[in-house]
CSV table of C-alpha atoms in Angstrom, one decimal:
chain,number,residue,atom,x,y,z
A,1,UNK,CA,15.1,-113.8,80.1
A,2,UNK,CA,18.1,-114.3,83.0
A,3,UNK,CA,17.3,-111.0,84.3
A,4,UNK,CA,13.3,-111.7,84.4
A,5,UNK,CA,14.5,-115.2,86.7
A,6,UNK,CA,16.7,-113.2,88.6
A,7,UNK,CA,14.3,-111.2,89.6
A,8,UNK,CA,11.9,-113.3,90.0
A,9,UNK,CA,14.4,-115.2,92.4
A,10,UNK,CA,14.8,-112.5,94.6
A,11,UNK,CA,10.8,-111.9,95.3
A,12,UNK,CA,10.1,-115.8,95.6
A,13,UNK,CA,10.8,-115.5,99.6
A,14,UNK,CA,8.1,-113.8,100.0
A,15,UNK,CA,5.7,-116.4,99.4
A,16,UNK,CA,7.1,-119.1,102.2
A,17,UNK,CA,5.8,-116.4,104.8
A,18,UNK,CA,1.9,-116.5,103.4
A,19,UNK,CA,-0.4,-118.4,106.7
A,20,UNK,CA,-1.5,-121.4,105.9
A,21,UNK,CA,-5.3,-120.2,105.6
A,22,UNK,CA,-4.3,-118.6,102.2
A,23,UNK,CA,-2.6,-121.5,100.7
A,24,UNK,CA,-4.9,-124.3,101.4
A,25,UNK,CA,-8.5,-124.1,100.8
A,26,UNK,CA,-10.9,-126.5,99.0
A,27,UNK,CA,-10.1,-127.9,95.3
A,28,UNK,CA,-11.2,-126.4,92.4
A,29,UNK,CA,-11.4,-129.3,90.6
A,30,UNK,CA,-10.0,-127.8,87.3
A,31,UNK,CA,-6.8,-128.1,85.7
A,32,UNK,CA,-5.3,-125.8,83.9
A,33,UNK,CA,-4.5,-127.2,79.8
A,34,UNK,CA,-2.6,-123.4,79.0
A,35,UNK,CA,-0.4,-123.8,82.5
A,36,UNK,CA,3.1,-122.7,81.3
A,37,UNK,CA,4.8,-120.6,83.9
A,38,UNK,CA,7.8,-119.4,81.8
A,39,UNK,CA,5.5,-118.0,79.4
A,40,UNK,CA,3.2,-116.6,82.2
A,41,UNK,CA,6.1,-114.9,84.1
A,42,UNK,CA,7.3,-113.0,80.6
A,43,UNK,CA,3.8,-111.6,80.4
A,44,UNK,CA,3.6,-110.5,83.7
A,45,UNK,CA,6.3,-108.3,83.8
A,46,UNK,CA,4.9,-107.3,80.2
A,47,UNK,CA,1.6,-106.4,81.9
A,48,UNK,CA,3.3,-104.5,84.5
A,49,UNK,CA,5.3,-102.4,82.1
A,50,UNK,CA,1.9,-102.3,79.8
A,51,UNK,CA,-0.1,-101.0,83.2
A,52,UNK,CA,2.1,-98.9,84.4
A,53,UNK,CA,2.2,-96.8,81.3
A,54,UNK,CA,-1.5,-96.5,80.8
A,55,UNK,CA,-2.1,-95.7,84.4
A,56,UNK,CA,0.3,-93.1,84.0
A,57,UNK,CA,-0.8,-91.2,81.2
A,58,UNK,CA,-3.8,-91.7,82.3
A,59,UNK,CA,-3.9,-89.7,85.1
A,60,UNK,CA,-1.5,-86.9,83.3
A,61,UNK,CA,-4.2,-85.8,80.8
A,62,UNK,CA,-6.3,-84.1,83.3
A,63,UNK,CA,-3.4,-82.9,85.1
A,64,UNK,CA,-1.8,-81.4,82.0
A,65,UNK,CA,-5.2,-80.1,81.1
A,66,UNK,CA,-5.5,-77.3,84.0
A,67,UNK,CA,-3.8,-75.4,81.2
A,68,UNK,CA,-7.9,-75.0,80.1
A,69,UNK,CA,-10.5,-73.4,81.8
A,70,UNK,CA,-11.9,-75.2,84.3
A,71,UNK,CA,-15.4,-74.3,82.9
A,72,UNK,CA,-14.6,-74.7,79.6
A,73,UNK,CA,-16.9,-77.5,77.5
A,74,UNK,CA,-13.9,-79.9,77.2
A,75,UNK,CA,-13.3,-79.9,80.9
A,76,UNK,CA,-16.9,-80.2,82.4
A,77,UNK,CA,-17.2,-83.0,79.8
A,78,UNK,CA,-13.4,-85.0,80.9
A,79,UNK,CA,-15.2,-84.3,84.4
A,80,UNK,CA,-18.6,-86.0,83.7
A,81,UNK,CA,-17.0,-88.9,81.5
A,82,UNK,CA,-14.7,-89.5,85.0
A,83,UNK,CA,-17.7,-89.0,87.4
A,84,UNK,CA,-19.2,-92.0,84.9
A,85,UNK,CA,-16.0,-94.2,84.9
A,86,UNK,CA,-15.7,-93.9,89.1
A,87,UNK,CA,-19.7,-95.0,89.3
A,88,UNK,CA,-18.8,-98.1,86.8
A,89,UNK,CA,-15.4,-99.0,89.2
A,90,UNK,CA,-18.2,-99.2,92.2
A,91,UNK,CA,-20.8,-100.9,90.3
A,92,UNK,CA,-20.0,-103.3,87.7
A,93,UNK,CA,-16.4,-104.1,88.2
A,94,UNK,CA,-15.9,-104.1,92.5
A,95,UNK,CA,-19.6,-104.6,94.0
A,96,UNK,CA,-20.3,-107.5,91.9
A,97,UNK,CA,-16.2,-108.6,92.0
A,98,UNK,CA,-17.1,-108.5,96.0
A,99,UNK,CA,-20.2,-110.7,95.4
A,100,UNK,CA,-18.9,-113.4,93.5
A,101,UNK,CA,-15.6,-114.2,96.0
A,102,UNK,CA,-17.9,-113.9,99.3
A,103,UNK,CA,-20.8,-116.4,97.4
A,104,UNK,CA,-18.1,-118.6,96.0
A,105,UNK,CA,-18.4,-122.6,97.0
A,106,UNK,CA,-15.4,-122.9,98.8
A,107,UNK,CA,-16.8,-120.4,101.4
A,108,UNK,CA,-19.0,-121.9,104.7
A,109,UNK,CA,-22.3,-121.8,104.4
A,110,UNK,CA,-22.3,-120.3,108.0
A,111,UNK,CA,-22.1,-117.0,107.7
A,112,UNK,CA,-21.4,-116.1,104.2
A,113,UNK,CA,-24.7,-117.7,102.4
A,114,UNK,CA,-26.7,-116.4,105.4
A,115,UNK,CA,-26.6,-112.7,104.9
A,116,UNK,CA,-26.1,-110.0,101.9
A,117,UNK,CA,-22.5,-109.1,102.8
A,118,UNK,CA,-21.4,-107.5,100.1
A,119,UNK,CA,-23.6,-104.9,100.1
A,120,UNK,CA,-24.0,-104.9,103.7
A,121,UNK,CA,-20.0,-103.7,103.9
A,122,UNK,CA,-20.6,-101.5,100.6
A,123,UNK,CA,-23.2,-99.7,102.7
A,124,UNK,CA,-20.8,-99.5,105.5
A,125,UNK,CA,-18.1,-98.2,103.5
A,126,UNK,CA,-20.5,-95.5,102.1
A,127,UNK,CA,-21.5,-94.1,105.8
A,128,UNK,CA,-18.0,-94.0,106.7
A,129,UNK,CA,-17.3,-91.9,103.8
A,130,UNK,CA,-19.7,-89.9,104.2
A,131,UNK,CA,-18.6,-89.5,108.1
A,132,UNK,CA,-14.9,-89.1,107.1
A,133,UNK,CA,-15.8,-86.7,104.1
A,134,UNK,CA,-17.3,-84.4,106.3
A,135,UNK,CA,-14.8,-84.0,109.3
A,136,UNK,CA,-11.8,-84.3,106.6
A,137,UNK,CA,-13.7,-81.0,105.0
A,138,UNK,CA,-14.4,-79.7,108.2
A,139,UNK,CA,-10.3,-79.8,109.1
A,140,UNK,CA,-9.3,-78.2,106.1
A,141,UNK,CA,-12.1,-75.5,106.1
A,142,UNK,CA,-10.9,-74.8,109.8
A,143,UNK,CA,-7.0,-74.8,109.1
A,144,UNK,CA,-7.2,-72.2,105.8
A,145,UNK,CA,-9.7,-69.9,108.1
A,146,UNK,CA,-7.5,-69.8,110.1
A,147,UNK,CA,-4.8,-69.1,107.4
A,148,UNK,CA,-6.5,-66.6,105.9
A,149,UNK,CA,-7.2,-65.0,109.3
A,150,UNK,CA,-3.3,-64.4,110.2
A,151,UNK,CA,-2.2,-63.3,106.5
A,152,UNK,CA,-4.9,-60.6,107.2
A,153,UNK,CA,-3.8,-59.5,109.9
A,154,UNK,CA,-0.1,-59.5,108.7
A,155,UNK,CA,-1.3,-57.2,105.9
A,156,UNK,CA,-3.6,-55.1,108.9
A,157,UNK,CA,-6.5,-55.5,106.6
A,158,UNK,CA,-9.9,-57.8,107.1
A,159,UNK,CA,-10.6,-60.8,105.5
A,160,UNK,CA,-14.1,-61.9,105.7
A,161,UNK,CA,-15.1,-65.5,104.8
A,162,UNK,CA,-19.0,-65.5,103.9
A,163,UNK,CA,-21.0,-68.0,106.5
A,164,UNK,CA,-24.3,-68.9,105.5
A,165,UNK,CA,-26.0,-71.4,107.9
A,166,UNK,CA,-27.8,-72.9,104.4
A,167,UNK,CA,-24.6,-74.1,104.1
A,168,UNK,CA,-24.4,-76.2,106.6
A,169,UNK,CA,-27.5,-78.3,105.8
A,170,UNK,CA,-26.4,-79.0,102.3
A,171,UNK,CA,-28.5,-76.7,100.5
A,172,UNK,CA,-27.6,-73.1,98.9
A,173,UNK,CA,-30.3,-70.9,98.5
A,174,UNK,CA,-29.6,-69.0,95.0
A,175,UNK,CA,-31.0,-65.2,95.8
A,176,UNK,CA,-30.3,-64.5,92.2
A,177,UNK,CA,-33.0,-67.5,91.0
A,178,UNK,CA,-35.5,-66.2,93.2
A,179,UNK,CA,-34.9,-68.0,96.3
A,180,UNK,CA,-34.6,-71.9,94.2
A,181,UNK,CA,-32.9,-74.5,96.2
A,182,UNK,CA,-30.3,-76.4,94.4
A,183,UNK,CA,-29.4,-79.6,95.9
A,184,UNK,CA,-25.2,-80.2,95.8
A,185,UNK,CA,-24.3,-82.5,98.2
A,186,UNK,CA,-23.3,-82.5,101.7
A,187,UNK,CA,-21.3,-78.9,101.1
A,188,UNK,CA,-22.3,-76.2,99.0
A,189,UNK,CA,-20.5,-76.6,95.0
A,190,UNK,CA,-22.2,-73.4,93.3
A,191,UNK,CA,-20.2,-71.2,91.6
A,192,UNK,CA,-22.3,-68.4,93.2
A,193,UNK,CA,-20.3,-68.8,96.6
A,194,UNK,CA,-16.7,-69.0,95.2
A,195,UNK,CA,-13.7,-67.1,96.6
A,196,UNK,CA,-10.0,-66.2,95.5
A,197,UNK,CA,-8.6,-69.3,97.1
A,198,UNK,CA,-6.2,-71.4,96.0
A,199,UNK,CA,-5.7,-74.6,97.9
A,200,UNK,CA,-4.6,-78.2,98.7
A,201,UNK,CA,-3.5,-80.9,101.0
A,202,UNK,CA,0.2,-79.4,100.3
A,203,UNK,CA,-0.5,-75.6,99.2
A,204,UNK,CA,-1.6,-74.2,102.6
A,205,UNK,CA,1.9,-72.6,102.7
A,206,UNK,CA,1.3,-71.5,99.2
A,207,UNK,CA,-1.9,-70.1,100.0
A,208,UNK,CA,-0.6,-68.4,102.3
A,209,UNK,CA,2.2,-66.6,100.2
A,210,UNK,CA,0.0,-65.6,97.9
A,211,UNK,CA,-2.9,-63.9,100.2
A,212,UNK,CA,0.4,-62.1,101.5
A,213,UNK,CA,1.2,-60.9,98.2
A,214,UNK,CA,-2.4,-60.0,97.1
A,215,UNK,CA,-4.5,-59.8,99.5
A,216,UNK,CA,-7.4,-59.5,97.1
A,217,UNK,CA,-10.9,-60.6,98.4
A,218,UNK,CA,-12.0,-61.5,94.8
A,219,UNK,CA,-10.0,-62.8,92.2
A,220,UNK,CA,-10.4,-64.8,89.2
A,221,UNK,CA,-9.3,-68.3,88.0
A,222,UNK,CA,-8.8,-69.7,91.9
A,223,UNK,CA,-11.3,-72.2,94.1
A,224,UNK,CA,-12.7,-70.8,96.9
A,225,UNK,CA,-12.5,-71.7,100.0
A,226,UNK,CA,-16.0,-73.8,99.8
A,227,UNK,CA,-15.3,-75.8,96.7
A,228,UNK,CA,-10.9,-75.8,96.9
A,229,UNK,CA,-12.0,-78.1,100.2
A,230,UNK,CA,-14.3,-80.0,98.6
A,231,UNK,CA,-12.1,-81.1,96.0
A,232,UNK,CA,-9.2,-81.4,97.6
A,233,UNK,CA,-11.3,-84.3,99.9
A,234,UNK,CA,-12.6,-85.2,97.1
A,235,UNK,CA,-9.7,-86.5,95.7
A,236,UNK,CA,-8.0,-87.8,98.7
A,237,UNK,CA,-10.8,-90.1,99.6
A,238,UNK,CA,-11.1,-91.4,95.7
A,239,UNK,CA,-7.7,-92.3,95.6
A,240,UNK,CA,-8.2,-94.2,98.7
A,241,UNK,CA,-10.6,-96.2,97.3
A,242,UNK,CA,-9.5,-97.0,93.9
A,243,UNK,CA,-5.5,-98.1,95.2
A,244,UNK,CA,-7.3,-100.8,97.5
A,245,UNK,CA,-8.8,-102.0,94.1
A,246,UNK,CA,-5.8,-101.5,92.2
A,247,UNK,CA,-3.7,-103.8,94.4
A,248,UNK,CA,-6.7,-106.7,94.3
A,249,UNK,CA,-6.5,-106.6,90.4
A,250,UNK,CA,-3.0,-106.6,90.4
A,251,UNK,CA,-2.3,-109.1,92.4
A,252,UNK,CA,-5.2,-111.7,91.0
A,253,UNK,CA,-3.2,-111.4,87.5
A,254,UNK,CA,0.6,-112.1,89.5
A,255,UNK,CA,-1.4,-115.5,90.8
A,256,UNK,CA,-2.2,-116.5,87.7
A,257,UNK,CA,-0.2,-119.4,85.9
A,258,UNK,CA,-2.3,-119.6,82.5
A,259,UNK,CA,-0.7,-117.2,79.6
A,260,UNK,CA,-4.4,-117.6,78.2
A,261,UNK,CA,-5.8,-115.8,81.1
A,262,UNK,CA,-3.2,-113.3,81.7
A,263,UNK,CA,-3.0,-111.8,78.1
A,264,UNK,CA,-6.4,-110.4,77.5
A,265,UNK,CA,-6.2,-109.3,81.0
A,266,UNK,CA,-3.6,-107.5,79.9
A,267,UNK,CA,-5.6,-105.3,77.2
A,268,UNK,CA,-8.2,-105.4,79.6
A,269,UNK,CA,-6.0,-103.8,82.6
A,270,UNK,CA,-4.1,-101.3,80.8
A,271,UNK,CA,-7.3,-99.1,79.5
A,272,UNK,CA,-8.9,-100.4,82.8
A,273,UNK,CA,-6.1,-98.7,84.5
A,274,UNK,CA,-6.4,-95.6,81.7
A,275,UNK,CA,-10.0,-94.6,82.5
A,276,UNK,CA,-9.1,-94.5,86.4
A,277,UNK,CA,-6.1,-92.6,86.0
A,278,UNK,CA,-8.1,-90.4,84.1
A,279,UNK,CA,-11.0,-89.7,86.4
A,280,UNK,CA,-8.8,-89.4,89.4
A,281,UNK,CA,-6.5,-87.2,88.0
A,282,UNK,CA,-9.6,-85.3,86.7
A,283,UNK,CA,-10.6,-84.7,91.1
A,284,UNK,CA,-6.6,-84.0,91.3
A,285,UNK,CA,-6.4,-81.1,88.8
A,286,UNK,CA,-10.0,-79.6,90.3
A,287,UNK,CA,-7.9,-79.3,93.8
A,288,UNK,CA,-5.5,-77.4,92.6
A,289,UNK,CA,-2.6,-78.8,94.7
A,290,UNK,CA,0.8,-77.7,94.5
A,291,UNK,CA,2.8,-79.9,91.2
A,292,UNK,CA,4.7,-81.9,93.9
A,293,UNK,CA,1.4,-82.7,95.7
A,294,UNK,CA,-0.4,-83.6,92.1
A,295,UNK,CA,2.5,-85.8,91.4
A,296,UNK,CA,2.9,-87.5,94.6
A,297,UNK,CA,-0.6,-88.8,94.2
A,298,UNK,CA,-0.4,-89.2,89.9
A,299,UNK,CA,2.8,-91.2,90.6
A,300,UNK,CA,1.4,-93.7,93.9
A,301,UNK,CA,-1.7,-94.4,91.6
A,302,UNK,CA,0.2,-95.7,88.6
A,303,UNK,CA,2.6,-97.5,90.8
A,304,UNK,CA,-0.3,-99.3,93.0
A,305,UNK,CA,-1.4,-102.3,90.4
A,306,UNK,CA,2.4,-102.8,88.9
A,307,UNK,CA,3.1,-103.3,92.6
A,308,UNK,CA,-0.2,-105.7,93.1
A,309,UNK,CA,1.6,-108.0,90.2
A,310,UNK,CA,4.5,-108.1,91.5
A,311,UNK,CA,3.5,-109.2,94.8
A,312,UNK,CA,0.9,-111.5,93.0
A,313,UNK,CA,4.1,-113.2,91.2
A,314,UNK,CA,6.0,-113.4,94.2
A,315,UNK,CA,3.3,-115.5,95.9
A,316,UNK,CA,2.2,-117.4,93.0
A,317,UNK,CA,3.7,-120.9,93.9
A,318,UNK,CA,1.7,-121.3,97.3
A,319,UNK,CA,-1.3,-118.8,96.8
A,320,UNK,CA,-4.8,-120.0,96.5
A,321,UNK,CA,-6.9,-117.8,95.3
A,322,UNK,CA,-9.6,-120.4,96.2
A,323,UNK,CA,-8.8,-120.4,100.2
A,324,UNK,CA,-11.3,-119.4,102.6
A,325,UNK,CA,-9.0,-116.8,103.4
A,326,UNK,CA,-8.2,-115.5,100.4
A,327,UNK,CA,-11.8,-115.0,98.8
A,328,UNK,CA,-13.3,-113.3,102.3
A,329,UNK,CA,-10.4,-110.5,102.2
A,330,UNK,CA,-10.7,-110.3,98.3
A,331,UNK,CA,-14.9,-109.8,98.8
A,332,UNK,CA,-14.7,-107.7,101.6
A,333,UNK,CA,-12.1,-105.3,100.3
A,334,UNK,CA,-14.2,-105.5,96.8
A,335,UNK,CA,-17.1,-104.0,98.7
A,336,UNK,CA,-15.7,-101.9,100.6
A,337,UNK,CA,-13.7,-100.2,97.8
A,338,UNK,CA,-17.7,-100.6,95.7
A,339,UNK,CA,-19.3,-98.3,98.9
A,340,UNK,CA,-17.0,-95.5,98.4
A,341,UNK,CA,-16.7,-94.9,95.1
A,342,UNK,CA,-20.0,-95.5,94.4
A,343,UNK,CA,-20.5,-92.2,97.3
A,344,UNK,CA,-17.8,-90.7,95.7
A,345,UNK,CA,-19.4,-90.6,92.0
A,346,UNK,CA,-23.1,-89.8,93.1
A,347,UNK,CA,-22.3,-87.0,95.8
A,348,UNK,CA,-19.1,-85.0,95.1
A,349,UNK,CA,-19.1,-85.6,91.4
A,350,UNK,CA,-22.4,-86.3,89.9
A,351,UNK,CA,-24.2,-84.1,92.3
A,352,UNK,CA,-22.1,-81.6,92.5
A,353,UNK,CA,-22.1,-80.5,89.1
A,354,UNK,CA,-25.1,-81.8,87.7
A,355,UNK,CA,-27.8,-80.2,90.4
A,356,UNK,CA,-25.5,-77.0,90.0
A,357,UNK,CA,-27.1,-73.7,88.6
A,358,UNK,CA,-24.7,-73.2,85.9
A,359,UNK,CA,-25.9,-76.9,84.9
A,360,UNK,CA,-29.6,-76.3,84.9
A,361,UNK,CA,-29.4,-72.8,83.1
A,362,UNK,CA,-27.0,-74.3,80.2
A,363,UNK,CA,-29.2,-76.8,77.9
A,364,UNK,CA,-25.7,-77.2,75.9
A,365,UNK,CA,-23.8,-78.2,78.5
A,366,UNK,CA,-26.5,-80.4,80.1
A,367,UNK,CA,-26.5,-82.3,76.7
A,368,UNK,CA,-22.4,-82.5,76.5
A,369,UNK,CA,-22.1,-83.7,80.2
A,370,UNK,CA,-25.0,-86.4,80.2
A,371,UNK,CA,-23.2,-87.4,77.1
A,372,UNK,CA,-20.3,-87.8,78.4
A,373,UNK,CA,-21.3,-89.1,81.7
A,374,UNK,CA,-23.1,-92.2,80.3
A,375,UNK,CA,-20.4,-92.2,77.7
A,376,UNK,CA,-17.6,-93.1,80.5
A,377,UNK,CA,-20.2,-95.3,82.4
A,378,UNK,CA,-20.4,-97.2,79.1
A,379,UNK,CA,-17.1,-97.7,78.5
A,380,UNK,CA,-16.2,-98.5,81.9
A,381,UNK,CA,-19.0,-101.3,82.2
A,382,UNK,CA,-17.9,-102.8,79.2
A,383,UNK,CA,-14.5,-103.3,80.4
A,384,UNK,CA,-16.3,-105.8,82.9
A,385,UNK,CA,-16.3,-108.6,79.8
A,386,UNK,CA,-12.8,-109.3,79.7
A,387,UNK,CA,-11.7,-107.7,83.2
């Protein structure tokens, strides 16, 4: 217990520097019978242990699980049990954690009960993602063209990358279905399209090595050029939006003083933490970075709530999670984390694999992934009764 104290000496300073807005606010008017902060601190550091773990394996299950085909029936069902999980985050646990904080009673009246603002910024948050998905994949498509481009010519052969102006617009015309449009998204997901390309926010350098080795146009087992960038963005941007939730989560257990409260968020957390790890790590594997690049972002996802805790028990003595303050930056991160997952889940994930060929021609797989997809949707919501 001496070392818990110690340590909890040593982040205590960081709670004297908090501005004043986020330590006075108007009274709750409750007290708290199951206050024991002794107790409380124990648990804490329990639940960060407890979160960290879960988090962690978590997000190792897909990553481990590249060893499968990425087609297989286990994998397109992890992927639409994850696609189901992220729409839940956006839904049921941060859209409507963003509309309680900005309707709370301690808030004004003027402006915050004037005007829908939660889903006003989760609307917000959605266009930006969609502006920042498409010049993100518009970067990467540009760097590895131009990567593939120079390892050709170091090899003095051609390498052609197939431009279709259907593309661009968001729809793939299929000339193998008799000229049926299928619907994927902003970009192009269709297996039809694919090319031997291995990619990733770290493996350009890889990529490179290994087009100067092969130099194959076609290969199997590798993402192409079209869907390696998708997924690679893909993943980037999800991450971005679930750490900003992790650290809200995290940090609203560190605050709290009542062991009642903070054990069944505990439970609550950890498989709350689980099912995220899971459906990001899921994105991760589909990008096919390089291991240190897959790690880097398995190993800043587990750490993100853990840290939230910590920072939340370092602040405990003068934050007030009731403070004007406090609640706005709580509801508007809430909402903005809600509009970008809630993209994220319906466009790149659900969309892209669901409105694919391979989906509508495959009544066996239709009936696993639905299964799956309202399975992790299920699960996820019902998290929302404790946490």
């Amino acid at each position: 217990m001496s070392l818990l104290q110690d340590f909890w000496q040593l982040l205590r300073p960081l709670s004297s520097g908090l501005p004043e807005s986020f330590t006075t606010s108007c009274d709750s008017g409750e007290s708290d019978p199951c206050r024991d902060d002794a107790a409380a601190l124990t648990l804490k550091f329990a639940a960060m242990a407890s979160i960290l773990i879960s988090g962690a394996a978590g997000v190792s299950i897909p990553l481990v699980g590249t060893l499968l085909p990425l087609n297989g029936g286990l994998m397109r069902g992890a992927k639409a049990f994850a696609a189901g999980v992220i729409l839940a985050t956006g839904f049921v646990h941060m859209l409507s954690g963003g509309s309680q904080a900005l309707s709370d009673p301690c808030l004004p009246a003027f402006p915050w009960k004037m005007f829908p603002f939660p889903e006003f910024f989760a609307m917000v948050a959605a266009l930006l993602t969609l502006l920042a998905d498409f010049m993100i994949t518009g970067y990467y498509e540009r760097k590895q063209e131009k990567m593939m481009n120079h390892s050709a010519e170091s090899l003095g052969t051609h390498v052609s990358v197939m431009s279709d102006p259907s593309l661009e617009s968001g729809f793939l015309r299929d000339q193998e279905d008799g000229g049926a449009l299928h619907i994927v998204g902003m970009r192009a997901h269709a297996e039809h399209h694919r090319h031997s390309l291995s990619m990733g926010a770290e493996g350009f350098e890889a990529l490179a090595k290994r087009s100067g080795v092969s130099g194959h146009g076609h290969g199997h087992g590798d993402v192409g050029l079209d869907s390696g960038v998708r997924h690679v963005v893909v993943s980037q941007i999800l991450e971005m939006g679930i750490v900003s939730h992790s650290i809200i989560i995290g940090i609203s257990l560190g605050v709290s003083h009542s062991p009642c409260t903070i054990r069944p968020l505990l439970l609550a957390l950890s498989f709350h933490q689980f099912f995220e790890g899971f459906a990001l790590g899921g994105c991760v594997a589909e990008a096919r970075l390089t291991p240190r690049g897959s790690a880097m972002m398995a190993f800043f996802f587990a750490i993100t709530t853990p840290i939230g805790v910590a920072v939340g028990t370092a602040i405990a003595s003068s934050y007030n999670s009731y403070s004007v303050a406090a609640l706005v930056a709580e509801g508007v991160l809430d909402s903005l984390s809600a509009g970008i997952l809630v993209y994220m889940a319906l466009v790149d994930l659900i969309a892209a694999d669901f409105l694919s060929k391979k989906m509508s021609v495959d009544f066996r797989v239709q009936v696993v992934s639905y299964c799956f997809l309202f399975l992790g949707a299920g699960m996820m919501s019902a998290l929302a009764i404790w946490a």
